Structure formats: structure tokens, C-alpha cells
Amino acid sequence: MSISVVYWSGTGNTQAMAEAVAEGIKEAGADAVVMEVGAADAAALAKEDAFALGCPSMGAEQLEESEMEPFVEELELLVSGKKILLFGSYGWGDGEWMRDWTQRMKDAGALLVREEGVIANETPDDEALAECRAAGKELV
């Protein structure tokens, strides 16, 4: 079984989280395919039973708008019944972007592995990376 981890990262923080999620997936015995959102195909991803999506908080607590937002909009129509993990880092605010994102995916019928997503303030610390690995295992 192969599980995709699709992310957008500006500074490398969300990329580090994506790699930790992938480690957890591998520790649980599945293959992980980590890719930037620009290289991902929403229709192909939606054929998988489970996958992870990562994006940092941008601007006024929203998803990155040139690549990730259009990808999520396309995926929204295809996620019903899919097991999904959402993750990302933020530099300000209180995680509202993640609450909005998890609610959007739930409204679209997705089954979230972590109801509240996995978030890290700025550079993910050891605890945040451990949570990413644990969530990756749960995704398998």
C-alpha cells in the first residue's frame, strides 16, 4: 500500500512535517510518496483510500492561494469517504486556518485521522514531529 503526502511549504517547516508524516507511514509498514502540491494530481490522489495534505497558514489565516487552495477546491468534490490527515505550520494567530480547513474537509465527507489536524508554531519541534509520525501511523 502506498500513501501520498502532498504539501506546500514556503520556508521548509511544512516540508519537515510532511517528511515526519511519511516516516510514520513507513514505520507502520506502508510506502509513502511525498510530493509538492505542484506535482500532484487531485483526480489521481482521490483514487487513494488515504492520504495526507500539508499547508502552512498564510496571510489572514488561510491556505496558500496560488497552488494549494485550487488543489483543495478540486479535491473537495472527491474526498467523501477518504481517510485524510491535515497538517501545517503557522507563525501567528491561533490555528484558525486549520479549523476552517478541517471543517471544509469534514463537510465534504472526508474521514479525518486527527479531528483537529496537526499544527506546529513556526519550525516544528521534536514534539510536533513526533505527533506527525504518530499521525502518519494512524493514517495507515
PDB file of C-alpha atoms in Angstrom:
ATOM      1  CA  MET A   1       0.000   0.000   0.000  1.00  0.00           C
ATOM      2  CA  SER A   2       1.261   3.456  -0.884  1.00  0.00           C
ATOM      3  CA  ILE A   3       0.054   6.649   0.798  1.00  0.00           C
ATOM      4  CA  SER A   4       0.641  10.097  -0.669  1.00  0.00           C
ATOM      5  CA  VAL A   5       1.745  13.066   1.424  1.00  0.00           C
ATOM      6  CA  VAL A   6       1.066  16.228  -0.605  1.00  0.00           C
ATOM      7  CA  TYR A   7       2.225  19.592   0.753  1.00  0.00           C
ATOM      8  CA  TRP A   8       3.045  23.222   0.034  1.00  0.00           C
ATOM      9  CA  SER A   9       5.906  24.785   2.010  1.00  0.00           C
ATOM     10  CA  GLY A  10       7.381  28.254   1.848  1.00  0.00           C
ATOM     11  CA  THR A  11      10.123  28.033   4.476  1.00  0.00           C
ATOM     12  CA  GLY A  12      10.569  24.281   4.875  1.00  0.00           C
ATOM     13  CA  ASN A  13       8.561  23.927   8.111  1.00  0.00           C
ATOM     14  CA  THR A  14       5.602  22.161   6.491  1.00  0.00           C
ATOM     15  CA  GLN A  15       8.023  20.111   4.367  1.00  0.00           C
ATOM     16  CA  ALA A  16       9.705  18.865   7.587  1.00  0.00           C
ATOM     17  CA  MET A  17       6.265  17.898   8.901  1.00  0.00           C
ATOM     18  CA  ALA A  18       5.474  16.085   5.613  1.00  0.00           C
ATOM     19  CA  GLU A  19       8.683  14.080   5.922  1.00  0.00           C
ATOM     20  CA  ALA A  20       7.825  13.147   9.537  1.00  0.00           C
ATOM     21  CA  VAL A  21       4.313  12.020   8.470  1.00  0.00           C
ATOM     22  CA  ALA A  22       5.962   9.881   5.768  1.00  0.00           C
ATOM     23  CA  GLU A  23       8.311   8.336   8.380  1.00  0.00           C
ATOM     24  CA  GLY A  24       5.266   7.332  10.446  1.00  0.00           C
ATOM     25  CA  ILE A  25       3.599   5.800   7.397  1.00  0.00           C
ATOM     26  CA  LYS A  26       6.749   3.771   6.683  1.00  0.00           C
ATOM     27  CA  GLU A  27       7.085   2.725  10.352  1.00  0.00           C
ATOM     28  CA  ALA A  28       3.519   1.350  10.105  1.00  0.00           C
ATOM     29  CA  GLY A  29       4.527  -0.786   7.135  1.00  0.00           C
ATOM     30  CA  ALA A  30       3.217   1.170   4.135  1.00  0.00           C
ATOM     31  CA  ASP A  31       5.036   3.089   1.417  1.00  0.00           C
ATOM     32  CA  ALA A  32       4.889   6.879   1.485  1.00  0.00           C
ATOM     33  CA  VAL A  33       5.135   9.133  -1.551  1.00  0.00           C
ATOM     34  CA  VAL A  34       5.982  12.716  -0.567  1.00  0.00           C
ATOM     35  CA  MET A  35       5.354  15.405  -3.194  1.00  0.00           C
ATOM     36  CA  GLU A  36       4.898  19.129  -3.510  1.00  0.00           C
ATOM     37  CA  VAL A  37       1.369  20.137  -4.464  1.00  0.00           C
ATOM     38  CA  GLY A  38       2.564  21.459  -7.843  1.00  0.00           C
ATOM     39  CA  ALA A  39       3.479  17.883  -8.832  1.00  0.00           C
ATOM     40  CA  ALA A  40       0.230  16.339  -7.537  1.00  0.00           C
ATOM     41  CA  ASP A  41      -2.905  15.426  -9.458  1.00  0.00           C
ATOM     42  CA  ALA A  42      -6.178  15.749  -7.489  1.00  0.00           C
ATOM     43  CA  ALA A  43      -8.035  13.112  -9.533  1.00  0.00           C
ATOM     44  CA  ALA A  44      -5.196  10.590  -9.104  1.00  0.00           C
ATOM     45  CA  LEU A  45      -4.909  11.366  -5.372  1.00  0.00           C
ATOM     46  CA  ALA A  46      -8.664  10.865  -4.913  1.00  0.00           C
ATOM     47  CA  LYS A  47      -8.262   7.258  -6.122  1.00  0.00           C
ATOM     48  CA  GLU A  48      -6.276   6.526  -2.935  1.00  0.00           C
ATOM     49  CA  ASP A  49      -8.197   5.457   0.182  1.00  0.00           C
ATOM     50  CA  ALA A  50      -5.982   7.513   2.482  1.00  0.00           C
ATOM     51  CA  PHE A  51      -3.615  10.464   2.082  1.00  0.00           C
ATOM     52  CA  ALA A  52      -2.150  13.458   3.897  1.00  0.00           C
ATOM     53  CA  LEU A  53      -2.262  17.143   2.949  1.00  0.00           C
ATOM     54  CA  GLY A  54       0.009  19.800   4.418  1.00  0.00           C
ATOM     55  CA  CYS A  55      -0.102  23.573   4.113  1.00  0.00           C
ATOM     56  CA  PRO A  56       1.059  26.409   6.362  1.00  0.00           C
ATOM     57  CA  SER A  57      -1.157  29.263   7.443  1.00  0.00           C
ATOM     58  CA  MET A  58      -0.835  32.173   5.016  1.00  0.00           C
ATOM     59  CA  GLY A  59      -1.945  35.812   5.147  1.00  0.00           C
ATOM     60  CA  ALA A  60      -5.090  36.180   7.238  1.00  0.00           C
ATOM     61  CA  GLU A  61      -5.016  32.517   8.337  1.00  0.00           C
ATOM     62  CA  GLN A  62      -5.805  30.847   5.030  1.00  0.00           C
ATOM     63  CA  LEU A  63      -4.350  28.208   2.718  1.00  0.00           C
ATOM     64  CA  GLU A  64      -1.618  29.199   0.256  1.00  0.00           C
ATOM     65  CA  GLU A  65      -3.706  30.612  -2.583  1.00  0.00           C
ATOM     66  CA  SER A  66      -1.855  30.070  -5.870  1.00  0.00           C
ATOM     67  CA  GLU A  67      -1.300  26.286  -5.657  1.00  0.00           C
ATOM     68  CA  MET A  68      -2.797  24.709  -2.528  1.00  0.00           C
ATOM     69  CA  GLU A  69      -6.201  26.445  -2.473  1.00  0.00           C
ATOM     70  CA  PRO A  70      -7.110  25.496  -6.087  1.00  0.00           C
ATOM     71  CA  PHE A  71      -5.882  21.926  -5.419  1.00  0.00           C
ATOM     72  CA  VAL A  72      -8.034  21.643  -2.272  1.00  0.00           C
ATOM     73  CA  GLU A  73     -11.037  23.107  -4.140  1.00  0.00           C
ATOM     74  CA  GLU A  74     -10.683  20.433  -6.834  1.00  0.00           C
ATOM     75  CA  LEU A  75     -10.135  17.700  -4.246  1.00  0.00           C
ATOM     76  CA  GLU A  76     -13.120  18.796  -2.126  1.00  0.00           C
ATOM     77  CA  LEU A  77     -15.515  17.222  -4.640  1.00  0.00           C
ATOM     78  CA  LEU A  78     -13.632  13.904  -4.462  1.00  0.00           C
ATOM     79  CA  VAL A  79     -12.853  13.311  -0.759  1.00  0.00           C
ATOM     80  CA  SER A  80     -16.095  11.800   0.514  1.00  0.00           C
ATOM     81  CA  GLY A  81     -15.273   8.618   2.447  1.00  0.00           C
ATOM     82  CA  LYS A  82     -11.491   9.167   2.191  1.00  0.00           C
ATOM     83  CA  LYS A  83      -9.224   8.916   5.246  1.00  0.00           C
ATOM     84  CA  ILE A  84      -7.257  12.166   5.397  1.00  0.00           C
ATOM     85  CA  LEU A  85      -4.645  13.739   7.650  1.00  0.00           C
ATOM     86  CA  LEU A  86      -4.251  17.542   7.501  1.00  0.00           C
ATOM     87  CA  PHE A  87      -1.124  19.251   8.865  1.00  0.00           C
ATOM     88  CA  GLY A  88       0.827  22.502   8.684  1.00  0.00           C
ATOM     89  CA  SER A  89       2.755  25.201  10.495  1.00  0.00           C
ATOM     90  CA  TYR A  90       1.807  28.746  11.404  1.00  0.00           C
ATOM     91  CA  GLY A  91       3.599  31.853  12.541  1.00  0.00           C
ATOM     92  CA  TRP A  92       0.789  33.895  14.075  1.00  0.00           C
ATOM     93  CA  GLY A  93      -2.848  33.599  15.097  1.00  0.00           C
ATOM     94  CA  ASP A  94      -4.250  30.551  16.854  1.00  0.00           C
ATOM     95  CA  GLY A  95      -4.700  27.936  14.160  1.00  0.00           C
ATOM     96  CA  GLU A  96      -7.956  29.238  12.691  1.00  0.00           C
ATOM     97  CA  TRP A  97      -6.835  28.251   9.179  1.00  0.00           C
ATOM     98  CA  MET A  98      -6.612  24.609  10.297  1.00  0.00           C
ATOM     99  CA  ARG A  99     -10.029  24.704  11.984  1.00  0.00           C
ATOM    100  CA  ASP A 100     -11.504  26.113   8.767  1.00  0.00           C
ATOM    101  CA  TRP A 101      -9.691  23.514   6.638  1.00  0.00           C
ATOM    102  CA  THR A 102     -10.676  20.517   8.807  1.00  0.00           C
ATOM    103  CA  GLN A 103     -14.302  21.724   8.793  1.00  0.00           C
ATOM    104  CA  ARG A 104     -14.249  22.068   4.985  1.00  0.00           C
ATOM    105  CA  MET A 105     -12.969  18.528   4.562  1.00  0.00           C
ATOM    106  CA  LYS A 106     -15.492  17.134   7.077  1.00  0.00           C
ATOM    107  CA  ASP A 107     -18.283  18.967   5.257  1.00  0.00           C
ATOM    108  CA  ALA A 108     -17.051  17.322   2.035  1.00  0.00           C
ATOM    109  CA  GLY A 109     -17.394  13.880   3.658  1.00  0.00           C
ATOM    110  CA  ALA A 110     -13.734  13.158   4.484  1.00  0.00           C
ATOM    111  CA  LEU A 111     -12.848  10.994   7.488  1.00  0.00           C
ATOM    112  CA  LEU A 112     -10.146  12.907   9.360  1.00  0.00           C
ATOM    113  CA  VAL A 113      -7.439  10.900  11.123  1.00  0.00           C
ATOM    114  CA  ARG A 114      -6.884  13.791  13.528  1.00  0.00           C
ATOM    115  CA  GLU A 115     -10.104  15.738  14.037  1.00  0.00           C
ATOM    116  CA  GLU A 116      -8.180  18.982  14.670  1.00  0.00           C
ATOM    117  CA  GLY A 117      -5.282  18.352  12.262  1.00  0.00           C
ATOM    118  CA  VAL A 118      -1.639  18.548  13.342  1.00  0.00           C
ATOM    119  CA  ILE A 119      -0.172  22.043  13.662  1.00  0.00           C
ATOM    120  CA  ALA A 120       3.180  23.449  14.712  1.00  0.00           C
ATOM    121  CA  ASN A 121       4.113  27.018  15.580  1.00  0.00           C
ATOM    122  CA  GLU A 122       6.989  28.102  13.310  1.00  0.00           C
ATOM    123  CA  THR A 123       9.679  25.386  12.975  1.00  0.00           C
ATOM    124  CA  PRO A 124       8.217  22.073  14.183  1.00  0.00           C
ATOM    125  CA  ASP A 125       9.927  20.945  17.403  1.00  0.00           C
ATOM    126  CA  ASP A 126      10.605  17.322  18.397  1.00  0.00           C
ATOM    127  CA  GLU A 127       7.133  17.033  19.951  1.00  0.00           C
ATOM    128  CA  ALA A 128       5.414  18.296  16.778  1.00  0.00           C
ATOM    129  CA  LEU A 129       7.482  15.958  14.589  1.00  0.00           C
ATOM    130  CA  ALA A 130       6.664  13.024  16.901  1.00  0.00           C
ATOM    131  CA  GLU A 131       2.965  13.922  16.563  1.00  0.00           C
ATOM    132  CA  CYS A 132       3.365  13.961  12.765  1.00  0.00           C
ATOM    133  CA  ARG A 133       4.957  10.491  12.849  1.00  0.00           C
ATOM    134  CA  ALA A 134       2.180   9.180  15.127  1.00  0.00           C
ATOM    135  CA  ALA A 135      -0.497  10.642  12.847  1.00  0.00           C
ATOM    136  CA  GLY A 136       1.222   9.078   9.835  1.00  0.00           C
ATOM    137  CA  LYS A 137       0.990   5.675  11.554  1.00  0.00           C
ATOM    138  CA  GLU A 138      -2.716   6.270  12.272  1.00  0.00           C
ATOM    139  CA  LEU A 139      -3.272   7.035   8.596  1.00  0.00           C
ATOM    140  CA  VAL A 140      -2.117   3.509   7.678  1.00  0.00           C
TER     141      VAL A 140
END
